Each structure stands twice: as C-alpha cells, then as structure tokens.
Amino acid sequence: MTKLYGGGYYIIYKPTYFDKKGQGIEMKAKSKFLSAFIAASMVFAAVPFTAYGASKAASVDGQEYDTLQAAINAADGKTVVLETDVKESVTIPEGSTITLDLQDNTLTNKSGSHTVTNKGNLTITGSGTIDNVSHGKGALVNNGTVTMKSGTLTRSKEAGSSATNNGGNSWYVVDNNGDSAVFNMEGGKIYGTSRYSSLIRNLGAQFNMIGGDLESGFIVLKNDDNGKIKMTGGTATTTASGGSAIQNWGKLEMTGGTLKAADGAAALYALSWNKKYAQPEAIIGGDAVLNGNVKVQMDRNYIGEEDIPSTKVTFNGGTVTGDIEVMDNGDVAINDGVFKGKITKTAEAESAVISGGTFSVAPDASLIDESKAAAGYTKAGEDAVFFVGTSDEINEKLSGAADGDRIDVISGKVDLKIAEGVVVSNDGGEVTVNGEKVEKGDTLETPHVHNAVKFEAKDATDTEDGNIEYWYCAGCDKYFSDAALTKVISKEDTVIAAGKTSDEDKKDPVNDDPKNEESKNETNTPKLGDEANIFLYVLLLASAGALGGTVAYKRKVSK
C-alpha cells in the first residue's frame, strides 16, 4: 500500500498463485485480456482510498500542513497556499514575512475571534475570500504591514441595520490600528453591508489606497484620530444616504482615485473634535474625483466646548460633482479644480475662500479672494461656466469668446481683448473691453475689431498672376490697401494679371486710358496736325493769295 500526494492510498496488486508449499509465486500475465483486467483492478482499487482521503489546510513549497497556522509558522519569506475552505483564526507573528495565496478558497474565523491578525508583513493574493462571522470581530486586524493585491475581505453575517442598531453582529471588516500599521490597497475588494459599523477603521495608522474597490452601506473608510490616508487610485463607494466614502478625522491626501456617494451622501465628510489629536486636514488635488457632496464641520456633539481645532479642507485640483457645505469650525480653501455644485458657508464656519477654479454654479462674490477676478462665460447655446483666478488667467480663459457669446464679470479687474458680437456685463468689477471702460451695472456688445494679415506684393509672370501689397481681415472678410485699414478694396483689386507689371496694373483707370488722349489735349487753339497737314495749309494760303491778286487786277483794269 502506497501513500498518495494530497492524502489517501493506492494498492499495487500483483496476481499470485500458491505452490504446494503455500509460498506465493508471482504470476506472469500471458494474455492481453489478463493484462487489461489487472490494470482495471488497480485503478478500481485506488478510487475509494483517494476519494475519502483527508485534505490538508495549506501547503508551503508542496509541503502540506493540517492547519493554516502551522503552515504560516513554517513559511517565513515564503508563500502559504490555502488548499481548501478552512475555518480557523490565524496570526502572522511579528518579524515574519509571508504571502497568503487564497486561490479560490474561503478562510472563515474560529468563533469569537478575528480571522487574521497581522503583526508581521503580509501580502494577500488569489481570488478567494477572508470572512468573519462573529460579533465585534474583523476579517483582518493589522498591526504590521499588509499589501492586498487581490481577493476579497468581508463579514458575511453582518447584521447592523442602522446607526443605532447593530443587530447583535457587527464590526469593522478591517481594523488598521497603531503607529506602525500600514495597509497598502493595490487590488481586490473589501466589502460590507453594515449600516452600523464602518467598513475600515484607520486609527493612528497609514492607509495607502492605490487600487482596488471599497464598498459599504455606511462609512467606507473612517480615517480616525491621527490616522493618515494617501489615495492615488481605486474607488471607495457608499451606497446609502447616511454614509460617506471617507470620514476624515486625521490627515488625508488625495491626488487620484474616486469617491462615490449615492442618494445625497457625502463623498467626503471632514470632522474635528479634540485638540489633543493632530488637526484634521484634507488636501485634494490632481485627478481626484469626488462624486457626491463634501461636508466640513466639527463634531456637533462637542459644540460649546473650548479649543476644538478647525476642520481644514484644501482643494488644489480634482473634481467635485456635489455641493460643498462649510459649517461649524470649517475652514476651506479652494485654489483650483472643477466644481459642479453649490458652495455655501454658514455663519459658524471659520473660513471659506475661493482663489481659483472652474464652477458650474456662480460662486458667492463674498467668498471670492479680493485679489482675484471672477467671471461667468456663456457660450452660445450652452450653459454658463464660471472662472476664478488672476486677471491674466481670466483674460486668457475668455479670449476665445465669439459672436453670440456672453461674459458676466462678477468681481476683480478684467481687461478683455475679444471679438465682435460678444455681450459683456459688469456686475461688480473693473472692466475694460478692447480699450473701452465698462462701468459697474453697464452692458455693452463689442464692435468688430479688425485682425488683419498683411500680404506682401508679388510680381506677376507671363503665366501666373501676382498681387499688390494688401491686408485681409478674416473676421469681416474685407480687403484693405493700407496698414491703417481705412481703404477698402475688392479681392479682384489685389490681383496683378499674368503678363502685366505692377506699374501697368496701377494705371489710373480714367487718366491713363489711350482712348481719352484727345480729350486731354483739347484747347481753343486750332490743331496744326502733322507735316502733311502743314504743307496743305501753306498751299491753301498760297492759293488764297493768288486768287486775291487776280480779283484786284480785274478790278484795276475795269477802272
């Protein structure tokens, strides 16, 4: 009988017969039929033993272990493979480094315990699941370093139904806890259904969101006191109206990834409550996307107490699709980004200042930095968009305004150079349009401003046309013969026909016409003509003289 890999046994059966002395002698198969029968018998003999052989919990480099903990204890620097579904609670010891490959199996906790407690360096791979089914316990408690590349963490028996009802079975799926705790979320999914407990608590620890998905019906990622979150990718989604994708009591830096909040929930809920902890602060920028509202305030349970730190949120970029509410003790600075909802500030807020950005709703003029300018731009046929920034930034953003567009200056100094047909109103700034001042409360429509291009003169050849020196304005489709753009000509006037010189083409159309030569030389003096005409004239004079002498002679004789 020989042991099988993975458990069980098989029998090697060698047919024998017994001699008279009772000694077994190996029998040689002498026919194909006998050989086939023997082979089939061997396979049949193996089946029952392997089918019911005991499965091992895990393996390390092919070596099998009855429990996952035994494999972990033997696997420092190696990969532990979960070979089957296992019900066990395990701990990765301090100083130990392992990779846990879940394959497609499920690890479920021993009743009343956390499923995995990490004090060392743990990497999670595979498509399987780490689950916890006990009240007050998590799928993963981390006091060391965890890198999650794939797989799923959850609490499949979660019963929390509201903020006041835990249902007798509720807790965090992940508790990242302590100054030395680091959780690197690179892939996979952490999922929960609780309406009572946060999905992840990050208490005094570092949580790096690089990829993967977080989803919960309540608070997805609670950045608790002195916690730090750096988010560059991935998605965190809250699916209920009372939840938040990130609830921040610590330090949050978000330059990428997406926060999603359904049914008016908060993509970001920033809070403060006690000065003994580091001042809460969230800095949003880069390609970060917040699909939902942003709420900034102190914990209202502590209103009236002294020395509660302000709750700071700074936007240096990113996109916010919902409203931003700055309330009790809130301190918000908007330096850049895209904002599609309303921005409001209550009287109890510490500060809310807008210094830059692009807005779908006109920002309140009282919130705009006095050193900046703000203007709305409505492109013909589209919704208005509003800009806040330096005068140069606003001028640049509005320089493309075209005929039929509208500009409404909200505040600040604006000096616009724009095309004709743009309506500009001054609602509260210092406005100049194409050199013309627009007083507060006034509106004007810009006249056309030529933007002409000069074309140098080009001589014609015998076969190709040339052109005179001229200027052309595409905005009004007009041609000019002078740099001052005061003498309008036609396009045909710019052409020098092939075979002509530029001087010939420049002749006065009236005074240089050969047909008008006689009209130019007409006087009251009779024309003398050429030499032939002079001879005829002399002959006529001589003839006239002879005729006069003959008449005189006749008169004399007759006397």
Coordinates of C-alpha atoms in Angstrom, one line a residue:
M1 CA 0.0 0.0 0.0
T2 CA 1.5 3.3 -1.1
K3 CA 0.6 6.9 0.1
L4 CA -1.0 9.3 -2.4
Y5 CA 0.0 13.1 -2.7
G6 CA -2.7 15.1 -1.0
G7 CA -3.9 12.2 1.2
G8 CA -5.2 8.6 0.7
Y9 CA -3.5 5.4 -0.5
Y10 CA -3.5 3.2 -3.5
I11 CA -2.7 -0.6 -3.7
I12 CA -0.3 -2.2 -6.1
Y13 CA -1.8 -5.6 -6.9
K14 CA 0.4 -8.3 -8.2
P15 CA -1.5 -11.5 -9.1
T16 CA 0.0 -14.6 -7.5
Y17 CA -0.7 -18.3 -7.1
F18 CA 0.4 -20.6 -4.3
D19 CA 2.5 -23.7 -4.8
K20 CA 2.0 -26.7 -2.8
K21 CA 4.2 -25.5 0.0
G22 CA 2.0 -22.4 0.4
Q23 CA 4.5 -20.0 -0.9
G24 CA 3.3 -17.3 -3.2
I25 CA 4.8 -17.2 -6.7
E26 CA 4.3 -14.0 -8.9
M27 CA 2.1 -14.9 -11.9
K28 CA 3.0 -13.6 -15.3
A29 CA 0.2 -12.4 -17.4
K30 CA 0.2 -14.4 -20.7
S31 CA -2.7 -12.7 -22.4
K32 CA -3.8 -9.2 -23.3
F33 CA -7.2 -9.8 -21.6
L34 CA -5.5 -10.7 -18.3
S35 CA -3.3 -7.6 -18.5
A36 CA -6.3 -5.3 -19.1
F37 CA -8.1 -6.9 -16.2
I38 CA -5.2 -6.4 -13.9
A39 CA -4.8 -2.7 -14.9
A40 CA -8.5 -2.1 -14.3
S41 CA -8.4 -3.7 -11.0
M42 CA -5.5 -1.5 -9.9
V43 CA -7.4 1.7 -10.9
F44 CA -10.6 0.5 -9.1
A45 CA -8.6 -0.3 -6.0
A46 CA -7.2 3.3 -5.9
V47 CA -10.5 5.1 -6.2
P48 CA -12.1 4.6 -2.8
F49 CA -8.9 5.5 -0.9
T50 CA -8.3 8.8 -2.7
A51 CA -11.9 9.9 -2.7
Y52 CA -12.1 9.7 1.0
G53 CA -8.5 10.8 1.8
A54 CA -8.2 13.7 4.3
S55 CA -7.5 17.2 2.7
K56 CA -4.8 19.4 4.3
A57 CA -5.4 23.0 5.1
A58 CA -2.4 24.6 3.5
S59 CA 0.9 24.0 1.9
V60 CA 4.3 25.6 1.6
D61 CA 6.6 24.7 -1.3
G62 CA 4.5 21.5 -1.7
Q63 CA 4.8 20.5 2.0
E64 CA 1.3 20.1 3.4
Y65 CA 0.1 21.2 6.9
D66 CA -3.0 20.2 8.8
T67 CA -3.6 23.8 9.9
L68 CA -3.1 27.1 8.3
Q69 CA -1.3 28.4 11.4
A70 CA 1.2 25.6 11.2
A71 CA 1.9 26.5 7.6
I72 CA 2.3 30.2 8.5
N73 CA 4.7 29.3 11.3
A74 CA 6.9 27.4 8.8
A75 CA 6.7 29.9 5.9
D76 CA 8.8 32.9 6.8
G77 CA 9.8 34.5 3.5
K78 CA 7.6 32.1 1.5
T79 CA 4.1 31.7 0.1
V80 CA 1.4 29.8 2.0
V81 CA -1.2 28.3 -0.3
L82 CA -4.7 27.8 1.1
E83 CA -5.6 24.4 -0.2
T84 CA -9.3 24.3 0.7
D85 CA -12.0 26.1 2.6
V86 CA -10.8 26.5 6.2
K87 CA -12.4 27.6 9.5
E88 CA -9.5 28.9 11.5
S89 CA -8.2 32.1 13.1
V90 CA -4.6 32.8 12.5
T91 CA -1.8 35.3 13.4
I92 CA 1.2 36.3 11.4
P93 CA 3.9 36.8 14.0
E94 CA 6.0 39.9 14.4
G95 CA 9.1 39.8 12.2
S96 CA 7.6 37.2 9.9
T97 CA 7.1 37.9 6.1
I98 CA 4.6 35.7 4.2
T99 CA 2.4 35.8 1.1
L100 CA -1.0 34.2 1.6
D101 CA -2.4 32.8 -1.6
L102 CA -6.1 32.2 -1.1
Q103 CA -6.6 30.5 -4.5
D104 CA -10.4 30.4 -4.8
N105 CA -11.0 29.2 -1.3
T106 CA -12.5 30.9 1.8
L107 CA -10.9 31.4 5.2
T108 CA -13.5 31.8 8.0
N109 CA -12.8 32.7 11.6
K110 CA -13.0 30.5 14.6
S111 CA -16.0 31.6 16.6
G112 CA -15.4 34.7 18.7
S113 CA -12.0 35.6 17.1
H114 CA -10.6 37.9 14.4
T115 CA -10.0 35.8 11.3
V116 CA -6.4 37.2 10.5
T117 CA -4.3 39.2 12.9
N118 CA -1.2 40.5 11.3
K119 CA 1.8 41.7 13.3
G120 CA 4.4 41.0 10.6
N121 CA 4.5 41.6 6.8
L122 CA 1.6 40.0 4.9
T123 CA 0.8 40.0 1.2
I124 CA -2.7 38.7 0.1
T125 CA -3.2 37.2 -3.3
G126 CA -5.6 34.8 -5.1
S127 CA -9.3 35.2 -5.8
G128 CA -10.6 33.7 -2.6
T129 CA -12.2 35.3 0.5
I130 CA -11.3 36.1 4.1
D131 CA -14.5 36.2 6.1
N132 CA -15.6 36.9 9.6
V133 CA -19.0 35.8 11.1
S134 CA -18.6 36.8 14.8
H135 CA -19.9 40.0 16.5
G136 CA -17.2 42.5 17.4
K137 CA -14.6 40.8 15.3
G138 CA -13.0 41.6 11.9
A139 CA -11.8 39.7 8.9
L140 CA -8.4 41.4 9.3
V141 CA -6.8 43.3 12.2
N142 CA -3.5 44.8 11.1
N143 CA -0.7 46.0 13.4
G144 CA 2.1 45.4 10.9
T145 CA 2.2 45.8 7.1
V146 CA -0.4 44.4 4.7
T147 CA -0.3 44.6 0.9
M148 CA -3.6 43.5 -0.7
K149 CA -3.2 42.6 -4.3
S150 CA -6.4 40.6 -4.9
G151 CA -9.1 38.6 -3.2
T152 CA -12.0 39.8 -1.0
L153 CA -12.3 40.7 2.7
T154 CA -15.8 40.8 4.2
R155 CA -18.2 40.0 7.1
S156 CA -20.9 37.7 5.6
K157 CA -23.1 37.6 8.7
E158 CA -23.1 41.4 9.3
A159 CA -26.4 42.4 10.9
G160 CA -26.0 46.2 11.6
S161 CA -29.2 47.8 10.2
S162 CA -28.9 51.4 11.3
A163 CA -26.6 53.8 13.2
T164 CA -28.4 52.8 16.4
N165 CA -28.9 49.1 15.8
N166 CA -26.0 46.6 15.5
G167 CA -28.3 43.6 15.1
G168 CA -26.2 41.6 17.5
N169 CA -23.5 41.1 15.0
S170 CA -21.4 44.0 13.7
W171 CA -17.9 45.3 13.4
Y172 CA -15.2 46.6 11.0
V173 CA -14.2 44.3 8.2
V174 CA -10.7 45.7 8.5
D175 CA -9.1 47.4 11.6
N176 CA -5.8 49.1 10.6
N177 CA -4.6 50.1 14.0
G178 CA -1.4 51.6 15.5
D179 CA 1.5 53.9 14.7
S180 CA 3.4 51.0 13.0
A181 CA 0.4 49.7 11.0
V182 CA 0.5 50.2 7.2
F183 CA -2.1 48.9 4.8
N184 CA -1.4 49.1 1.0
M185 CA -4.5 48.5 -1.0
E186 CA -3.4 47.7 -4.6
G187 CA -6.2 45.5 -5.8
G188 CA -9.0 43.2 -4.7
K189 CA -12.2 44.3 -2.8
I190 CA -13.2 45.0 0.7
Y191 CA -16.9 44.7 1.0
G192 CA -19.5 45.2 3.7
T193 CA -23.3 45.7 4.2
S194 CA -23.3 47.3 7.6
R195 CA -25.4 50.4 8.4
Y196 CA -23.9 50.5 11.9
S197 CA -20.1 49.9 11.6
S198 CA -17.6 51.4 9.3
L199 CA -16.1 49.1 6.7
I200 CA -12.5 50.1 7.6
R201 CA -11.2 51.9 10.7
N202 CA -7.8 53.6 10.2
L203 CA -6.7 54.5 13.8
G204 CA -3.4 56.2 14.1
A205 CA -2.2 54.2 11.1
Q206 CA -1.3 54.6 7.5
F207 CA -3.7 53.6 4.7
N208 CA -2.4 53.8 1.1
M209 CA -5.2 53.5 -1.5
I210 CA -3.5 52.7 -4.8
G211 CA -6.1 50.5 -6.5
G212 CA -9.0 48.1 -5.8
D213 CA -12.5 48.7 -4.5
L214 CA -14.1 49.5 -1.2
E215 CA -17.8 49.4 -0.8
S216 CA -20.2 49.8 2.2
G217 CA -23.7 50.9 3.1
F218 CA -22.4 53.3 5.8
I219 CA -18.9 54.8 6.3
V220 CA -16.5 53.2 3.9
L221 CA -13.1 54.4 5.2
K222 CA -13.0 56.1 8.6
N223 CA -9.7 57.9 9.0
D224 CA -9.8 58.1 12.8
D225 CA -7.7 60.1 15.2
N226 CA -4.1 60.7 14.0
G227 CA -4.8 58.4 11.0
K228 CA -3.2 59.1 7.6
I229 CA -4.6 58.3 4.2
K230 CA -2.8 58.7 0.9
M231 CA -5.1 58.0 -2.1
T232 CA -3.8 57.8 -5.6
G233 CA -6.2 55.3 -7.2
G234 CA -9.0 52.9 -6.6
T235 CA -12.6 53.5 -5.7
A236 CA -14.5 53.9 -2.4
T237 CA -18.3 53.8 -2.6
T238 CA -21.0 54.3 0.0
T239 CA -24.4 53.0 -1.1
A240 CA -26.7 54.7 1.5
S241 CA -27.8 58.2 2.0
G242 CA -26.5 58.5 5.5
G243 CA -23.0 57.2 4.7
S244 CA -19.7 58.7 3.5
A245 CA -17.0 57.4 1.3
I246 CA -14.3 58.9 3.5
Q247 CA -14.9 60.2 7.0
N248 CA -11.8 62.2 7.9
W249 CA -10.6 62.9 11.5
G250 CA -7.0 62.7 10.6
K251 CA -4.8 63.6 7.6
L252 CA -6.0 62.9 4.0
E253 CA -4.0 63.5 0.8
M254 CA -6.0 62.5 -2.3
T255 CA -4.5 63.1 -5.8
G256 CA -6.3 60.2 -7.7
G257 CA -9.0 57.7 -7.4
T258 CA -12.7 58.2 -7.0
L259 CA -15.1 58.6 -4.0
K260 CA -18.7 57.7 -4.8
A261 CA -21.7 58.6 -2.7
A262 CA -25.3 57.7 -3.5
D263 CA -28.5 59.4 -2.7
G264 CA -27.0 62.7 -1.5
A265 CA -24.5 61.1 0.8
A266 CA -21.0 62.6 1.4
A267 CA -18.1 61.7 -0.8
L268 CA -16.0 63.4 1.9
Y269 CA -17.1 64.2 5.5
A270 CA -14.4 66.1 7.3
L271 CA -14.7 66.5 11.1
S272 CA -12.8 67.6 14.2
W273 CA -13.5 67.1 17.9
N274 CA -10.4 67.3 20.2
K275 CA -7.3 69.4 20.2
K276 CA -5.2 66.6 21.8
Y277 CA -5.1 65.0 18.4
A278 CA -3.4 66.3 15.2
Q279 CA -5.5 68.9 13.4
P280 CA -7.7 67.2 10.8
E281 CA -6.8 68.2 7.3
A282 CA -7.8 67.0 3.8
I283 CA -5.8 68.1 0.7
I284 CA -7.5 67.3 -2.6
G285 CA -5.7 67.7 -6.0
G286 CA -4.5 66.1 -9.2
D287 CA -7.0 63.8 -10.9
A288 CA -9.1 63.1 -7.7
V289 CA -12.9 62.7 -8.3
L290 CA -15.5 63.2 -5.6
N291 CA -18.8 62.1 -6.9
G292 CA -21.0 63.4 -4.1
N293 CA -21.2 66.2 -1.5
V294 CA -18.5 67.5 0.7
K295 CA -19.3 68.4 4.3
V296 CA -16.9 70.2 6.6
Q297 CA -17.6 70.9 10.3
M298 CA -16.7 70.0 13.9
D299 CA -18.5 67.1 15.7
R300 CA -21.7 68.8 16.8
N301 CA -21.7 66.7 20.0
Y302 CA -18.9 69.0 21.2
I303 CA -20.4 72.4 20.3
G304 CA -19.7 74.8 23.1
E305 CA -16.5 73.3 24.2
E306 CA -13.3 75.3 24.0
D307 CA -10.2 74.8 21.9
I308 CA -11.8 72.5 19.4
P309 CA -9.5 72.6 16.3
S310 CA -10.8 73.8 13.0
T311 CA -11.5 71.3 10.2
K312 CA -9.4 72.1 7.2
V313 CA -10.0 71.1 3.6
T314 CA -7.9 72.5 0.7
F315 CA -8.7 72.0 -3.0
N316 CA -5.7 72.3 -5.3
G317 CA -7.4 70.4 -8.1
G318 CA -9.7 67.5 -8.8
T319 CA -13.4 67.4 -9.5
V320 CA -16.4 67.7 -7.1
T321 CA -19.8 66.8 -8.6
G322 CA -21.9 67.7 -5.5
D323 CA -22.3 70.6 -3.1
I324 CA -19.7 71.8 -0.6
E325 CA -21.0 72.9 2.8
V326 CA -18.7 74.7 5.2
M327 CA -20.2 74.7 8.6
D328 CA -19.3 74.9 12.3
N329 CA -15.5 75.4 12.7
G330 CA -14.9 74.5 9.0
D331 CA -12.0 76.1 7.1
V332 CA -12.0 75.6 3.4
A333 CA -9.6 77.0 0.7
I334 CA -10.4 76.4 -3.0
N335 CA -7.4 77.2 -5.1
D336 CA -8.2 75.2 -8.2
G337 CA -10.3 72.4 -9.5
V338 CA -13.7 71.7 -11.1
F339 CA -16.8 72.2 -9.0
K340 CA -20.3 71.4 -10.3
G341 CA -22.4 72.1 -7.2
K342 CA -23.1 75.0 -4.8
I343 CA -20.6 76.2 -2.3
T344 CA -22.1 77.6 0.9
K345 CA -20.7 78.9 4.2
T346 CA -22.6 79.2 7.4
A347 CA -22.1 82.0 10.0
E348 CA -20.4 79.4 12.3
A349 CA -17.8 78.5 9.8
E350 CA -14.3 79.7 10.4
S351 CA -13.4 80.5 6.7
A352 CA -14.2 79.7 3.1
V353 CA -12.1 81.4 0.4
I354 CA -12.2 80.8 -3.4
S355 CA -9.0 81.8 -5.2
G356 CA -9.3 79.7 -8.3
G357 CA -11.2 77.1 -10.2
T358 CA -14.0 76.4 -12.7
F359 CA -17.6 76.3 -11.5
S360 CA -21.0 75.3 -12.9
V361 CA -22.8 77.4 -10.3
A362 CA -21.9 81.1 -9.9
P363 CA -19.8 81.3 -6.7
D364 CA -20.9 83.7 -4.0
A365 CA -19.0 87.0 -4.5
S366 CA -18.4 87.2 -0.7
L367 CA -16.3 84.0 -0.8
I368 CA -14.0 85.2 -3.7
D369 CA -10.5 86.3 -2.7
E370 CA -10.4 90.1 -3.1
S371 CA -7.1 89.9 -5.0
K372 CA -8.6 87.6 -7.7
A373 CA -11.1 88.1 -10.5
A374 CA -14.3 86.1 -11.3
A375 CA -16.4 86.0 -14.4
G376 CA -19.1 83.9 -16.0
Y377 CA -18.9 82.8 -19.6
T378 CA -21.9 81.6 -21.6
K379 CA -21.1 80.2 -25.0
A380 CA -23.9 80.5 -27.5
G381 CA -26.3 77.6 -27.0
E382 CA -24.6 76.2 -23.8
D383 CA -24.9 76.5 -20.1
A384 CA -22.8 79.2 -18.2
V385 CA -19.5 78.3 -16.7
F386 CA -17.7 80.5 -14.1
F387 CA -14.0 81.1 -13.6
V388 CA -12.0 82.5 -10.7
G389 CA -8.3 83.3 -10.9
T390 CA -5.8 86.1 -11.5
S391 CA -6.7 88.8 -14.1
D392 CA -4.3 87.3 -16.6
E393 CA -5.9 83.8 -16.1
I394 CA -9.4 85.2 -16.6
N395 CA -8.4 87.2 -19.7
E396 CA -6.8 84.0 -21.2
K397 CA -9.9 81.9 -20.5
L398 CA -12.2 84.4 -22.0
S399 CA -10.1 85.3 -25.0
G400 CA -11.8 82.8 -27.2
A401 CA -15.3 84.4 -26.8
A402 CA -17.0 84.7 -30.1
D403 CA -20.0 86.4 -31.7
G404 CA -23.2 85.5 -29.8
D405 CA -21.4 84.6 -26.5
R406 CA -21.9 86.4 -23.2
I407 CA -19.5 87.4 -20.4
D408 CA -20.6 88.5 -16.9
V409 CA -17.8 89.9 -14.7
I410 CA -18.6 89.2 -11.0
S411 CA -15.6 90.8 -9.4
G412 CA -12.0 91.9 -9.8
K413 CA -10.1 93.7 -12.6
V414 CA -10.6 92.3 -16.1
D415 CA -9.1 93.7 -19.3
L416 CA -10.6 91.8 -22.2
K417 CA -9.4 91.6 -25.8
I418 CA -12.3 89.8 -27.6
A419 CA -14.0 89.6 -30.9
E420 CA -17.1 91.5 -32.1
G421 CA -20.6 90.5 -31.1
V422 CA -19.8 89.5 -27.5
V423 CA -22.1 90.9 -24.8
V424 CA -20.2 91.9 -21.7
S425 CA -21.8 93.0 -18.4
N426 CA -20.0 94.4 -15.4
D427 CA -21.7 93.1 -12.2
G428 CA -19.1 94.3 -9.8
G429 CA -15.6 94.5 -11.1
E430 CA -13.2 96.9 -13.0
V431 CA -13.8 96.0 -16.7
T432 CA -12.2 97.2 -19.9
V433 CA -13.2 95.7 -23.2
N434 CA -11.0 96.4 -26.3
G435 CA -9.7 99.5 -24.6
E436 CA -13.2 100.8 -23.6
K437 CA -14.2 101.0 -20.0
V438 CA -17.4 99.4 -18.8
E439 CA -18.9 100.9 -15.7
K440 CA -20.5 98.8 -13.0
G441 CA -24.0 97.8 -13.9
D442 CA -23.5 98.6 -17.6
T443 CA -23.6 96.2 -20.5
L444 CA -22.1 96.5 -24.0
E445 CA -21.8 94.5 -27.1
T446 CA -18.3 94.5 -28.6
P447 CA -18.0 96.1 -32.1
H448 CA -15.9 94.5 -34.7
V449 CA -12.1 94.7 -34.3
H450 CA -10.1 94.0 -37.4
N451 CA -7.5 91.4 -37.1
A452 CA -5.9 91.8 -40.5
V453 CA -3.0 89.9 -42.0
K454 CA -0.6 91.6 -44.4
F455 CA 0.2 90.1 -47.8
E456 CA 3.4 91.3 -49.4
A457 CA 3.4 92.5 -53.1
K458 CA 4.2 89.8 -55.7
D459 CA 5.0 90.5 -59.3
A460 CA 3.1 88.7 -62.0
T461 CA 4.9 86.5 -64.5
D462 CA 3.9 85.7 -68.1
T463 CA 1.9 82.7 -66.9
E464 CA 1.0 83.4 -63.3
D465 CA -0.9 86.2 -61.5
G466 CA 0.7 88.4 -58.9
N467 CA -0.7 90.7 -56.3
I468 CA -0.3 94.2 -54.9
E469 CA 0.5 94.8 -51.2
Y470 CA -2.7 94.4 -49.2
W471 CA -4.3 93.5 -45.8
Y472 CA -7.1 91.0 -45.2
C473 CA -9.4 90.6 -42.1
A474 CA -11.0 87.1 -41.9
G475 CA -13.4 88.3 -39.2
C476 CA -15.2 90.6 -41.6
D477 CA -13.9 89.2 -44.9
K478 CA -12.6 92.6 -46.1
Y479 CA -9.5 93.6 -48.0
F480 CA -7.6 96.8 -47.4
S481 CA -4.9 98.6 -49.4
D482 CA -3.4 100.4 -46.4
A483 CA -1.9 99.4 -43.0
A484 CA -4.4 101.7 -41.2
L485 CA -7.2 99.5 -42.6
T486 CA -9.1 102.6 -43.8
K487 CA -9.2 101.9 -47.6
V488 CA -11.4 99.0 -48.5
I489 CA -10.8 97.3 -51.8
S490 CA -12.2 94.2 -53.5
K491 CA -10.4 90.9 -53.8
E492 CA -10.1 91.5 -57.6
D493 CA -8.3 94.8 -56.9
T494 CA -5.4 92.9 -55.2
V495 CA -4.7 90.8 -58.4
I496 CA -2.0 91.7 -61.0
A497 CA -2.9 89.8 -64.1
A498 CA -0.3 87.5 -65.7
G499 CA 1.8 89.2 -68.3
K500 CA 1.4 92.7 -66.7
T501 CA 3.8 94.6 -64.5
S502 CA 2.7 96.1 -61.3
D503 CA 3.1 99.6 -62.8
E504 CA 0.8 98.7 -65.7
D505 CA -1.7 97.4 -63.3
K506 CA -1.6 100.6 -61.2
K507 CA -2.5 103.0 -64.2
D508 CA -5.3 105.4 -63.4
P509 CA -8.4 103.7 -64.9
V510 CA -9.5 107.1 -66.3
N511 CA -6.5 109.3 -66.9
D512 CA -4.3 106.6 -68.3
D513 CA -6.8 105.3 -70.9
P514 CA -5.3 105.9 -74.5
K515 CA -8.9 106.4 -75.8
N516 CA -9.1 109.6 -73.9
E517 CA -5.9 111.1 -75.4
E518 CA -7.7 113.7 -77.5
S519 CA -9.9 114.8 -74.6
K520 CA -6.8 115.5 -72.5
N521 CA -5.3 117.8 -75.3
E522 CA -8.4 119.8 -76.3
T523 CA -7.9 123.6 -76.3
N524 CA -9.4 126.6 -78.2
T525 CA -6.3 126.7 -80.5
P526 CA -6.8 125.0 -83.8
K527 CA -4.8 121.8 -84.3
L528 CA -1.9 122.1 -86.7
G529 CA -1.6 118.4 -87.5
D530 CA 1.4 116.5 -88.8
E531 CA 3.8 117.6 -91.7
A532 CA 1.4 116.6 -94.5
N533 CA -1.3 118.8 -92.9
I534 CA 1.2 121.8 -92.7
F535 CA 2.0 121.6 -96.4
L536 CA -1.6 121.5 -97.3
Y537 CA -2.1 124.6 -95.1
V538 CA 0.7 126.5 -96.9
L539 CA -0.8 125.5 -100.3
L540 CA -4.2 126.8 -99.3
L541 CA -2.7 130.1 -98.1
A542 CA -0.8 130.5 -101.5
S543 CA -3.9 129.7 -103.4
A544 CA -5.9 132.2 -101.5
G545 CA -3.2 134.9 -102.1
A546 CA -3.2 134.3 -105.9
L547 CA -7.0 134.4 -106.0
G548 CA -6.9 137.7 -104.2
G549 CA -4.3 139.2 -106.7
T550 CA -6.4 138.2 -109.7
V551 CA -9.5 139.8 -108.3
A552 CA -7.6 143.0 -107.6
Y553 CA -6.1 143.1 -111.2
K554 CA -9.5 142.7 -112.8
R555 CA -10.9 145.5 -110.7
K556 CA -8.0 147.7 -111.7
V557 CA -8.3 147.0 -115.5
S558 CA -12.0 147.6 -115.4
K559 CA -11.4 151.0 -113.9

